[in-house]
Coordinates of C-alpha atoms and ligand atoms in Angstrom, one line a residue:
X973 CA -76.9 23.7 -6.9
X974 CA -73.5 24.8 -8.1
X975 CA -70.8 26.0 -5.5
X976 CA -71.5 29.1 -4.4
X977 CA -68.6 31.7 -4.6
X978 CA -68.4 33.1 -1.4
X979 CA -65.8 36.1 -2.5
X980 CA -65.5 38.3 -5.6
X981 CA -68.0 40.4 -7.0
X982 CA -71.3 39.8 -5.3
X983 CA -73.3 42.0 -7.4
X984 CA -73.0 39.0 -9.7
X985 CA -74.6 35.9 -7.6
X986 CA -77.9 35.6 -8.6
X987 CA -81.1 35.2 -6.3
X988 CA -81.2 31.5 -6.0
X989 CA -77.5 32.1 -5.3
X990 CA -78.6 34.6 -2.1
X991 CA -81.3 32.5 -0.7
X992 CA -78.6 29.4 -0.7
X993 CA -76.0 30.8 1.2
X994 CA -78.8 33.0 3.2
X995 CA -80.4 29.0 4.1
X996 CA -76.8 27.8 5.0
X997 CA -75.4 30.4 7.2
X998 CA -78.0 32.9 8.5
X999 CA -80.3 32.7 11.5
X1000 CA -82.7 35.7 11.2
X1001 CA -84.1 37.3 14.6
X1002 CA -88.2 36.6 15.2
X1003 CA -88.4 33.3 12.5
X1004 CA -89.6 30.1 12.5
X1005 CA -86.4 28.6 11.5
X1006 CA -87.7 25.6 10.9
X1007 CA -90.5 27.2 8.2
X1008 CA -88.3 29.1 6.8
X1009 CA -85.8 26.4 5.4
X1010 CA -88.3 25.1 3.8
X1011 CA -88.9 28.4 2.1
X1012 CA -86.3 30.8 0.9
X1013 CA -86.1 34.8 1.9
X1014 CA -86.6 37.8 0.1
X1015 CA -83.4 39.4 -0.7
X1016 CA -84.0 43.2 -0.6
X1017 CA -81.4 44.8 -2.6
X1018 CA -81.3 48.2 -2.7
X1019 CA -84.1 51.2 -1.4
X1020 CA -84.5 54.4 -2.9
X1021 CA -86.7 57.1 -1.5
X1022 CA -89.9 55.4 -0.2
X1023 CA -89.2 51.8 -2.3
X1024 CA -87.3 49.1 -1.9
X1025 CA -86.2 47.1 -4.7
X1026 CA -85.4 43.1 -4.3
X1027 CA -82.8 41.2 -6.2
X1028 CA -84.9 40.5 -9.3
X1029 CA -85.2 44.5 -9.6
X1030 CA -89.2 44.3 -8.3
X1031 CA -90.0 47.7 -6.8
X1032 CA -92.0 47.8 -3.3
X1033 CA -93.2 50.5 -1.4
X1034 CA -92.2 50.6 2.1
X1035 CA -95.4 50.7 4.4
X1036 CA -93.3 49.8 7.3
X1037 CA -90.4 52.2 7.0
X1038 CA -88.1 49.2 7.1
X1039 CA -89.1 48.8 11.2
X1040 CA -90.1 51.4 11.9
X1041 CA -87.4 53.5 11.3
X1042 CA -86.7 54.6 8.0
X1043 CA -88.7 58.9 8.7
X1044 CA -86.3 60.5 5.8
X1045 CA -87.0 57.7 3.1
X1046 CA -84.2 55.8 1.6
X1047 CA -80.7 57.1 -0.6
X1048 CA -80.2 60.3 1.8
X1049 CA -76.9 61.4 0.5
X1050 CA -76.2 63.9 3.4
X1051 CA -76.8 61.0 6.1
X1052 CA -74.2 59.2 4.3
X1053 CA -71.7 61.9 4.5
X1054 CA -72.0 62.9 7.8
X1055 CA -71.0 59.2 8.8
X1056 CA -68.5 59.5 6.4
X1057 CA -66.8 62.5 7.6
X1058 CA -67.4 61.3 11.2
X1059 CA -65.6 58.0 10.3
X1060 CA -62.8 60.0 8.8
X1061 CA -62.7 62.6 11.8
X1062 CA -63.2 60.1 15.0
X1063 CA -64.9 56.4 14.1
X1064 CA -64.8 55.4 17.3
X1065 CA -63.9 56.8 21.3
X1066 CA -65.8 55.4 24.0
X1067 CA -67.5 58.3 26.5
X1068 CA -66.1 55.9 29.6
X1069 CA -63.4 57.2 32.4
X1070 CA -64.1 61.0 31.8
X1071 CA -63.6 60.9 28.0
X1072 CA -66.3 62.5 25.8
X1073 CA -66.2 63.2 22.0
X1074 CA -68.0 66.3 20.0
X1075 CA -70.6 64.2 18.4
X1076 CA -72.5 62.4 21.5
X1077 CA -71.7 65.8 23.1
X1078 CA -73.7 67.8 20.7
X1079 CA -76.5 65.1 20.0
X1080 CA -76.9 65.4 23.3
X1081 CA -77.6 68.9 23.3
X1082 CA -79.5 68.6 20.3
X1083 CA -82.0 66.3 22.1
X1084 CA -82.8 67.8 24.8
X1085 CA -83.9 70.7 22.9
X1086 CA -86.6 69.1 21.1
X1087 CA -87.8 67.1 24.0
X1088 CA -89.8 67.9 26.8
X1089 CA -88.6 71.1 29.1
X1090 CA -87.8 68.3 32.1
X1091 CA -85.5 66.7 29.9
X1092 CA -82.0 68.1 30.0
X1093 CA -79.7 65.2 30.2
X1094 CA -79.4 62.1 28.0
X1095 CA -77.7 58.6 28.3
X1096 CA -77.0 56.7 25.1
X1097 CA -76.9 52.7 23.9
X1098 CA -76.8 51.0 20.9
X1099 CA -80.8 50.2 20.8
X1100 CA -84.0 50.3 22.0
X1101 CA -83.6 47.1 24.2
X1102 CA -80.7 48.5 25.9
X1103 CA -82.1 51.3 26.5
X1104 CA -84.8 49.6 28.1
X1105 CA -82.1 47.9 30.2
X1106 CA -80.6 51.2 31.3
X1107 CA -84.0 52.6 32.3
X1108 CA -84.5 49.4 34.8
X1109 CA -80.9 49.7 36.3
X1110 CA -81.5 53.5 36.6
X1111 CA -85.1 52.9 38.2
X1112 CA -83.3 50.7 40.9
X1113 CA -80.6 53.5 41.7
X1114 CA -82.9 56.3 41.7
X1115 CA -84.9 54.4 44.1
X1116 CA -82.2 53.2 46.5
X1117 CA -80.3 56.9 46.2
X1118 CA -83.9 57.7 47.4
X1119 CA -83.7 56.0 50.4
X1120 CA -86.9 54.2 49.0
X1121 CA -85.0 50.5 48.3
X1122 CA -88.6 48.7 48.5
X1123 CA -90.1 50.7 45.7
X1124 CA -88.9 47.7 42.9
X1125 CA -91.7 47.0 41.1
X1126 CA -92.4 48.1 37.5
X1127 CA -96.0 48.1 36.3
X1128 CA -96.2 47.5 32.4
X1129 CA -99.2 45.8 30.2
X1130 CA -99.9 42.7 28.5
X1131 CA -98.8 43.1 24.9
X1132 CA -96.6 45.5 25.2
X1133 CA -93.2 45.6 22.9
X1134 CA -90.1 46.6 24.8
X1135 CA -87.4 44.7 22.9
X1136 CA -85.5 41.7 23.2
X1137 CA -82.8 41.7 25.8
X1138 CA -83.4 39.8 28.7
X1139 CA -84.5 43.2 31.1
X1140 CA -86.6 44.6 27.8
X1141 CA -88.3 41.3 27.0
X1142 CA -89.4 41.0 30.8
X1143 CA -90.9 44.5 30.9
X1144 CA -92.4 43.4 27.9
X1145 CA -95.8 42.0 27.9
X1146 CA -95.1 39.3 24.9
X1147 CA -96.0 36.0 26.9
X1148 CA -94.1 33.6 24.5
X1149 CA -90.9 35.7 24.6
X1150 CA -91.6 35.5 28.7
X1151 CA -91.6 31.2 28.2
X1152 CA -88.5 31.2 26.0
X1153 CA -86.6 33.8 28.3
X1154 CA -85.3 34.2 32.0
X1155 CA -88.0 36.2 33.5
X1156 CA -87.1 39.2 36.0
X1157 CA -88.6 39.4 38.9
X1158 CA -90.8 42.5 39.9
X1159 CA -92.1 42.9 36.5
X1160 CA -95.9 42.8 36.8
X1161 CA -98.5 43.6 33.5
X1162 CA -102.1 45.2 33.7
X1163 CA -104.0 45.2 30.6
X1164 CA -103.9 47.2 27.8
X1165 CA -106.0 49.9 26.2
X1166 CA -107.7 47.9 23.5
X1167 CA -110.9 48.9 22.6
X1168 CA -111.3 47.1 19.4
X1169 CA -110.2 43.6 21.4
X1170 CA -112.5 44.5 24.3
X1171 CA -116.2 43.5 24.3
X1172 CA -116.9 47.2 23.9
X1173 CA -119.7 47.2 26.3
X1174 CA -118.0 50.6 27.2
X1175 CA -117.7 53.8 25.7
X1176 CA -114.2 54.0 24.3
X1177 CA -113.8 57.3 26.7
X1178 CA -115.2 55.0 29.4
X1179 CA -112.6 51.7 28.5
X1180 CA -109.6 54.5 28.9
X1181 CA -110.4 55.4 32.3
X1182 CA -111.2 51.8 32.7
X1183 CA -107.6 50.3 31.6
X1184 CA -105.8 52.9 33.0
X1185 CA -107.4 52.1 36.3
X1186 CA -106.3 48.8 36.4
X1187 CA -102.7 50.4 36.8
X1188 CA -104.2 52.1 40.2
X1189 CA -105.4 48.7 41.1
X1190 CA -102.2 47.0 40.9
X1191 CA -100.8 49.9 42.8
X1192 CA -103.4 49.4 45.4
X1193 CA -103.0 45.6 45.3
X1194 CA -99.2 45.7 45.8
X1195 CA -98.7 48.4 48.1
X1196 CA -97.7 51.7 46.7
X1197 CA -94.5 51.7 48.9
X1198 CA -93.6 48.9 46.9
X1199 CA -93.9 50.4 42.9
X1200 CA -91.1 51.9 41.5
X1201 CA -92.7 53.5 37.9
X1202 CA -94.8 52.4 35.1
X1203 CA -93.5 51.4 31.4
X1204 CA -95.9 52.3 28.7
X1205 CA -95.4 52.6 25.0
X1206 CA -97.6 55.9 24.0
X1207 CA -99.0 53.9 21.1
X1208 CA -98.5 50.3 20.8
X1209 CA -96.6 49.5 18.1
X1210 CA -95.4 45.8 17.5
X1211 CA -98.5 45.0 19.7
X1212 CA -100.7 46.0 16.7
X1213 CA -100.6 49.8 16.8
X1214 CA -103.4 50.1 19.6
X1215 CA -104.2 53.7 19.7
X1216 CA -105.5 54.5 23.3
X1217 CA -108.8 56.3 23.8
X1218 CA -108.1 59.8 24.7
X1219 CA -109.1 59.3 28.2
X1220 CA -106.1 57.3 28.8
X1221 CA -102.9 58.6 29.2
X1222 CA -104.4 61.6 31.3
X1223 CA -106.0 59.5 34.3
X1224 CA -102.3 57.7 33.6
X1225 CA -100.7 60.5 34.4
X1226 CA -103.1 61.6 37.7
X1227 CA -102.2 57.9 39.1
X1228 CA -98.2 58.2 38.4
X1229 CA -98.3 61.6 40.4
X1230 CA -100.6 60.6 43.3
X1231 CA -98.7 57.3 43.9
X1232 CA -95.1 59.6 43.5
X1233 CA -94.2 56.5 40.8
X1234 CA -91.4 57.0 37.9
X1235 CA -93.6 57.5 34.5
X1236 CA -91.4 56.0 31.6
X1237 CA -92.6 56.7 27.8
X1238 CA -90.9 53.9 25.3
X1239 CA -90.8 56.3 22.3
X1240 CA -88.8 53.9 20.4
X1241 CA -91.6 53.8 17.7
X1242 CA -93.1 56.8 18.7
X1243 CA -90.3 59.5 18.9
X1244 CA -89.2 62.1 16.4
X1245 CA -92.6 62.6 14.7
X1246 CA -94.1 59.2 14.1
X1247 CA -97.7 61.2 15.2
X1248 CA -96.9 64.3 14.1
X1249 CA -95.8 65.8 17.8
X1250 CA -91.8 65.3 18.3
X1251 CA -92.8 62.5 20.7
X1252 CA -95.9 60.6 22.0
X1253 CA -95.2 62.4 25.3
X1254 CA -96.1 65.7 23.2
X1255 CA -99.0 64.0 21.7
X1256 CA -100.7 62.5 24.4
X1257 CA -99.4 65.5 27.0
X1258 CA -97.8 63.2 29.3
X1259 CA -95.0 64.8 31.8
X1260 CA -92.4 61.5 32.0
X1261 CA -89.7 60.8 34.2
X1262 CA -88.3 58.5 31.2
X1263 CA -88.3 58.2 27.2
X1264 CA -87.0 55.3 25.5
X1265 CA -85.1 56.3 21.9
X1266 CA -83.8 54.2 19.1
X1267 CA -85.5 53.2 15.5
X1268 CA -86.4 57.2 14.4
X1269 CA -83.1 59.1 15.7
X1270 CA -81.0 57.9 13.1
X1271 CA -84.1 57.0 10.2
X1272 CA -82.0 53.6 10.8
X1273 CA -79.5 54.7 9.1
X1274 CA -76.8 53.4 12.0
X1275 CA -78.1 51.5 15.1
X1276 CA -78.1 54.3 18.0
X1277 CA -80.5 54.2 21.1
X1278 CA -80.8 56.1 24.6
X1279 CA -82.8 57.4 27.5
X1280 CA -83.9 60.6 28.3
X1281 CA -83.5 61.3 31.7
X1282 CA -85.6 63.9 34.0
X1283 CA -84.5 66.6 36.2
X1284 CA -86.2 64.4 38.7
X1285 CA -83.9 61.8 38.2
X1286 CA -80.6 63.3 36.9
X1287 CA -80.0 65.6 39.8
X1288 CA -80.7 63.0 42.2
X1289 CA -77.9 61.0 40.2
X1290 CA -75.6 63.8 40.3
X1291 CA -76.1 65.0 43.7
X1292 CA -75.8 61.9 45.3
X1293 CA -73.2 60.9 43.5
X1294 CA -71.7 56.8 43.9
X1295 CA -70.4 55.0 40.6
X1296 CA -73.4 54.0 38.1
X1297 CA -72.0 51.0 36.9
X1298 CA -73.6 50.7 33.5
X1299 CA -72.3 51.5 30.1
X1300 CA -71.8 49.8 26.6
X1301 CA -69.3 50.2 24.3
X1302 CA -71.3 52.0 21.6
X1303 CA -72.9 54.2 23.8
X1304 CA -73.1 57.2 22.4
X1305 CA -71.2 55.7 18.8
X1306 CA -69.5 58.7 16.8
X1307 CA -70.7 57.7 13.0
X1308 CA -73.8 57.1 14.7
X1309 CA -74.3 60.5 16.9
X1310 CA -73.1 62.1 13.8
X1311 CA -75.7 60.5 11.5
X1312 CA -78.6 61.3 14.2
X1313 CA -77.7 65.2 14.0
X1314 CA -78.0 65.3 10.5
X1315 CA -81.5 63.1 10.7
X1316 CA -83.1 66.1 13.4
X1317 CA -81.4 68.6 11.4
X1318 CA -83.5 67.1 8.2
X1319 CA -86.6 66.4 10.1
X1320 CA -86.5 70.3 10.7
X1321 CA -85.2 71.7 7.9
X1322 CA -87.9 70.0 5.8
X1323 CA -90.4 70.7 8.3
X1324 CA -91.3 66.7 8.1
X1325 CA -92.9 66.8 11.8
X1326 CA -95.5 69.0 10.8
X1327 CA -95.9 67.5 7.6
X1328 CA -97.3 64.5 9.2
X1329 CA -99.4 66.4 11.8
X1330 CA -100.7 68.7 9.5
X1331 CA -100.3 67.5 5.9
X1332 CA -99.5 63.9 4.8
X1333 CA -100.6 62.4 8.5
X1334 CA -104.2 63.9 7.5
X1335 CA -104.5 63.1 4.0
X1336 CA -103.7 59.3 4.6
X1337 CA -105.8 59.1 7.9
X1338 CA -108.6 60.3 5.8
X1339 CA -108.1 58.0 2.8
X1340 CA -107.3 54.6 5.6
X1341 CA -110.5 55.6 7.2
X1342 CA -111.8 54.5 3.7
X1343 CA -111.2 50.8 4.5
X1344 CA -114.3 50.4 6.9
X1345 CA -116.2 50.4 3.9
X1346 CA -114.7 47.0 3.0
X1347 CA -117.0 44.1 4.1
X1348 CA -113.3 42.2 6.1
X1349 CA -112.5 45.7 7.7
X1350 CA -113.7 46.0 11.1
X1351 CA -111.8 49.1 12.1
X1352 CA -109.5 51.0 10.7
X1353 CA -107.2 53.8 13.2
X1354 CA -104.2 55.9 12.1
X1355 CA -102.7 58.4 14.0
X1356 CA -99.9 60.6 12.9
X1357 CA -98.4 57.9 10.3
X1358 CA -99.1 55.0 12.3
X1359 CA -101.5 52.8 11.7
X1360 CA -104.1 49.5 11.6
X1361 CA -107.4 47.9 10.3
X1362 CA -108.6 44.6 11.9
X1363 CA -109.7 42.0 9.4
X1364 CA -113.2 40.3 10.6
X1365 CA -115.1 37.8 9.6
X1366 CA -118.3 39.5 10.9
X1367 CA -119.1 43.6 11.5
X1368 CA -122.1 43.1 13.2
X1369 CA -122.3 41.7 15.9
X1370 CA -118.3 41.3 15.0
X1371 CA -117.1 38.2 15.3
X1372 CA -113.5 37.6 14.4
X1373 CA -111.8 34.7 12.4
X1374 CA -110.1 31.8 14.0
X1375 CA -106.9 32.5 14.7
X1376 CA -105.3 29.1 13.1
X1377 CA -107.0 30.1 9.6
X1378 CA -104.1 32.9 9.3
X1379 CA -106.2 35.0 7.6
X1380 CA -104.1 38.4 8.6
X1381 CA -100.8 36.6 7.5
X1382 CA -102.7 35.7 3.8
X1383 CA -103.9 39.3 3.7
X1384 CA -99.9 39.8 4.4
X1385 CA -98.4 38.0 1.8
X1386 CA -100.7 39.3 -1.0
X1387 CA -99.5 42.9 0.2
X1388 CA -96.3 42.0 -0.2
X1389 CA -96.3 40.3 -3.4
X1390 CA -98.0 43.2 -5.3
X1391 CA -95.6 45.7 -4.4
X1392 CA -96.4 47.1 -1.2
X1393 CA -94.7 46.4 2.5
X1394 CA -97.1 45.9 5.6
X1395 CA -97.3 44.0 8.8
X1396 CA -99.2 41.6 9.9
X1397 CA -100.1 41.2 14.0
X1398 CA -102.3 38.5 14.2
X1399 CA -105.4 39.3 11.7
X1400 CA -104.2 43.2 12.5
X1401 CA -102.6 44.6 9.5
X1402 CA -100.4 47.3 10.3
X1403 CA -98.7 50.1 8.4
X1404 CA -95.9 53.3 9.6
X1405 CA -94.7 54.9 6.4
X1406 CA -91.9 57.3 5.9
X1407 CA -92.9 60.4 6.7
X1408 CA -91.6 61.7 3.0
X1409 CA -94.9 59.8 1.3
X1410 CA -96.2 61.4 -1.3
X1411 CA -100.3 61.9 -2.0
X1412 CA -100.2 59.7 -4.9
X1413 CA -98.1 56.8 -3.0
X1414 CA -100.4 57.1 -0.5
X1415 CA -103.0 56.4 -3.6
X1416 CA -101.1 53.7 -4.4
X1417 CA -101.3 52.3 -1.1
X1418 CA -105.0 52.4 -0.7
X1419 CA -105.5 51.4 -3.9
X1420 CA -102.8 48.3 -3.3
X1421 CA -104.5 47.5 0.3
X1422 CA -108.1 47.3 -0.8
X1423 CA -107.2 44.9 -3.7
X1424 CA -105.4 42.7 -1.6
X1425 CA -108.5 42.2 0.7
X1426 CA -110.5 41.4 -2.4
X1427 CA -108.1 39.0 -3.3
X1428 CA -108.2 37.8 0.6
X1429 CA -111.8 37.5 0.7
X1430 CA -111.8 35.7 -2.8
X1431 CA -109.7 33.2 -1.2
X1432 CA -111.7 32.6 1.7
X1433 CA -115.0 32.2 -0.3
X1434 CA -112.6 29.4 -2.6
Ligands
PXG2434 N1 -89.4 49.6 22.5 C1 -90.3 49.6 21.5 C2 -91.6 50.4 21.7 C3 -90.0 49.0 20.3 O1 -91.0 49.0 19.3 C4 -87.9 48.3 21.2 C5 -88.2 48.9 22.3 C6 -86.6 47.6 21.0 O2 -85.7 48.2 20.2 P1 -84.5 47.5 19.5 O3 -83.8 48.6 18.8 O4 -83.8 46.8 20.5 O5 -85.1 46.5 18.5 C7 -88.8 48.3 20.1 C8 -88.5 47.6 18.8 C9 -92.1 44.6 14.9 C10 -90.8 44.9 15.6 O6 -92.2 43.5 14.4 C11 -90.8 46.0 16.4 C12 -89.6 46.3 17.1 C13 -88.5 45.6 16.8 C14 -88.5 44.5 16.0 C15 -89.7 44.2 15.3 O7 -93.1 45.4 14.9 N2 -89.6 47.4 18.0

């Protein structure tokens, strides 16, 4: 290969010339780095409304709203100018030693009107994992400002996604992040709500009560005394969007208020209308002491994370008082607070919420539900714009494929390569769309998706 230029006019290099210099000086997060120099990347290009385009110019539809983020759709001109301006005005002040600037400020304000009622203070980061981070750190010094120092323990599940910092990957429930990372102590996991994965010898209302019991257990197991809260995502995400029975988060909720234990919803995925409520907590009518934000606040526009904090908590913080020493640099970034106003602004405006609860969410819940029909769908769940069908080898009595045939990844790829963006967990195929889809892109989807099992189960008759 020719010398690649590595200044000028990139529009100009071609792909082979991207993938190169991509192979030679990039480490991408969650790869096989190994695999993939032996491959090359997709280089996506540009993205306008709910497509992406790579550098030959082939048009895909994003099923994953980049990850997870992208609500508004790509090419929103007023995002762009409210960074703009903001850059102009103030790029960057820090909100350390008594300083605060107009945009975190009024974000701030903004959020807590949309959340919750016991939500009226907010603490930013740069992303999900850190806020994740801050929630532990704030856990620890509500507890000790408590006069409760032994309460330490933070009860999540198995499978669970709560980023990738060291604090975020612990309270995670990922076991080969946990063997690749320093592991936290007093972190346990109970397991998750997984009906589908279950021998489903229970009723699915039955299996809620069930798994949210084992929370009570652990409680029971370890001494209440000793628990500080409990992390749950409100759905699942990058564990395979596992939906919980509606039995669930309810008897949750009983065992968080008769053990006196710190609730925490990660609405990282789930936040600003991914099901059609404002957040999960909405959805699922949980009361938490915590949510986790990032991914939705800004449509990923500009990295920008944070923490809702409780009454419960905050005033405790506030009346007590002592130094919380805890902060990052970008906490509470200008361009980015700037660019999340406009986002909620949007969202409401165009009423995009309620479009997915009552109007798009629908329409392609109906049209996913479609897929059992195919003889490799074993399930297939949505709710609000979030969902997954489980490929199977059997339906009855259903019996899955081995895991080393990477039948969900083959599924994958033939998505992918005929034009349409979804995720593959395991022989879960997973899909969180922007919330601007249209009917006939949701068409296009089905239509996409069921060829591409065809083709899947042509290549596993082959
Ligand atoms: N909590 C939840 C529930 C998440 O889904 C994080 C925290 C961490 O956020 P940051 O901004 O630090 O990445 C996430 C992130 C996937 C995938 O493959 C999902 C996430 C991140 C990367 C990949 O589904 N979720």
């Amino acid at each position: 290969m020719a010398a690649i230029e590595k200044t000028g006019d990139t529009s100009k290099r071609s792909r082979e010339d991207w993938q190169e210099l991509d192979a030679r000086h990039h480490l991408h997060p969650f790869t096989d780095h190994k695999d993939l120099h032996a491959k090359r990347s997709r280089i996506i290009a540009r993205a306008e409304g709910n497509y992406i385009y790579d550098v030959d110019g082939n048009k895909i539809l994003d099923g994953m709203s980049g990850l997870w983020c992208v609500s508004l759709g790509y090419g929103r001109e007023s995002l762009v100018q409210a960074a703009a301006k903001q850059m102009r005005e103030l790029p960057y002040y820090n909100n350390f030693f008594q300083c605060a600037h107009p945009p975190a400020i009024e974000l701030s304000s903004i959020l807590t009107e949309i959340s919750p009622p016991q939500f009226n203070r907010v603490f930013f980061a740069g992303s999900g994992s850190e806020s994740n981070d801050t929630i532990v750190r704030m856990v620890r010094r509500y507890w000790d400002l408590m006069e409760q120092p032994e309460r330490r323990v933070i009860i999540s599940r198995k499978n669970a996604y709560h980023g990738s910092t060291v604090a975020a990957a612990t309270l995670g429930g990922m076991k080969p992040m946990h063997e690749q990372s320093v592991v936290l102590p007093d972190v346990v996991h109970v397991d998750q709500p997984y009906w589908f994965g279950s021998d489903r010898s229970l009723s699915p209302d039955e299996f809620g009560i069930a798994m949210a019991r084992k929370i009570e257990d652990k409680i029971l197991e370890l001494g209440a005394e000793k628990i500080a809260a409990f992390i749950g995502e409100p759905v699942q995400g990058a564990g395979g969007v596992i939906i919980p029975p509606s039995t669930y988060w309810p008897e949750v909720q009983r065992i968080c208020d008769e053990y006196g234990i710190l609730l925490i919803s990660d609405e990282v995925i789930t936040g600003f209308g991914r099901l059609g409520e404002w957040f999960g907590a909405d959805y699922f009518k949980t009361r938490p002491d915590f949510m986790t934000f990032a991914k939705g606040v800004t449509s990923g526009y500009l990295p920008l994370g944070g923490v809702f904090v409780s009454d419960r908590v905050a005033e405790v913080l506030i009346d007590k008082g002592g130094e919380f020493y805890h902060g990052y640099t970008y906490s509470g970034h200008p361009a980015s607070c700037a660019v999340a106003i406009e986002n909620i602004r949007t969202l409401q405006r165009e009423k995009l919420v309620e479009r997915v609860r009552d109007d798009i969410g629908p329409y392609l819940q109906k049209r996913w539900a479609e897929l059992t029909d195919h003889p490799l769908v074993g399930e297939a769940r949505m709710a609000g714009l979030m969902g997954a069908f489980e490929i199977v080898k059997e339906k009855s009595p259903m019996q899955r494929f081995d895991e080393k045939a990477g039948v969900g990844s083959m599924c994958r790829d033939h998505l992918v390569n005929n034009g349409l963006i979804m995720r593959a967990v395991g022989d879960t195929i997973i899909v969180a769309p922007p919330f601007t889809l249209s009917e006939s892109e949701a068409d296009e989807m089905m239509e996409i998706a069921w060829r591409c099992l065809d083709m899947t189960q042509r290549d596993l008759a082959a």
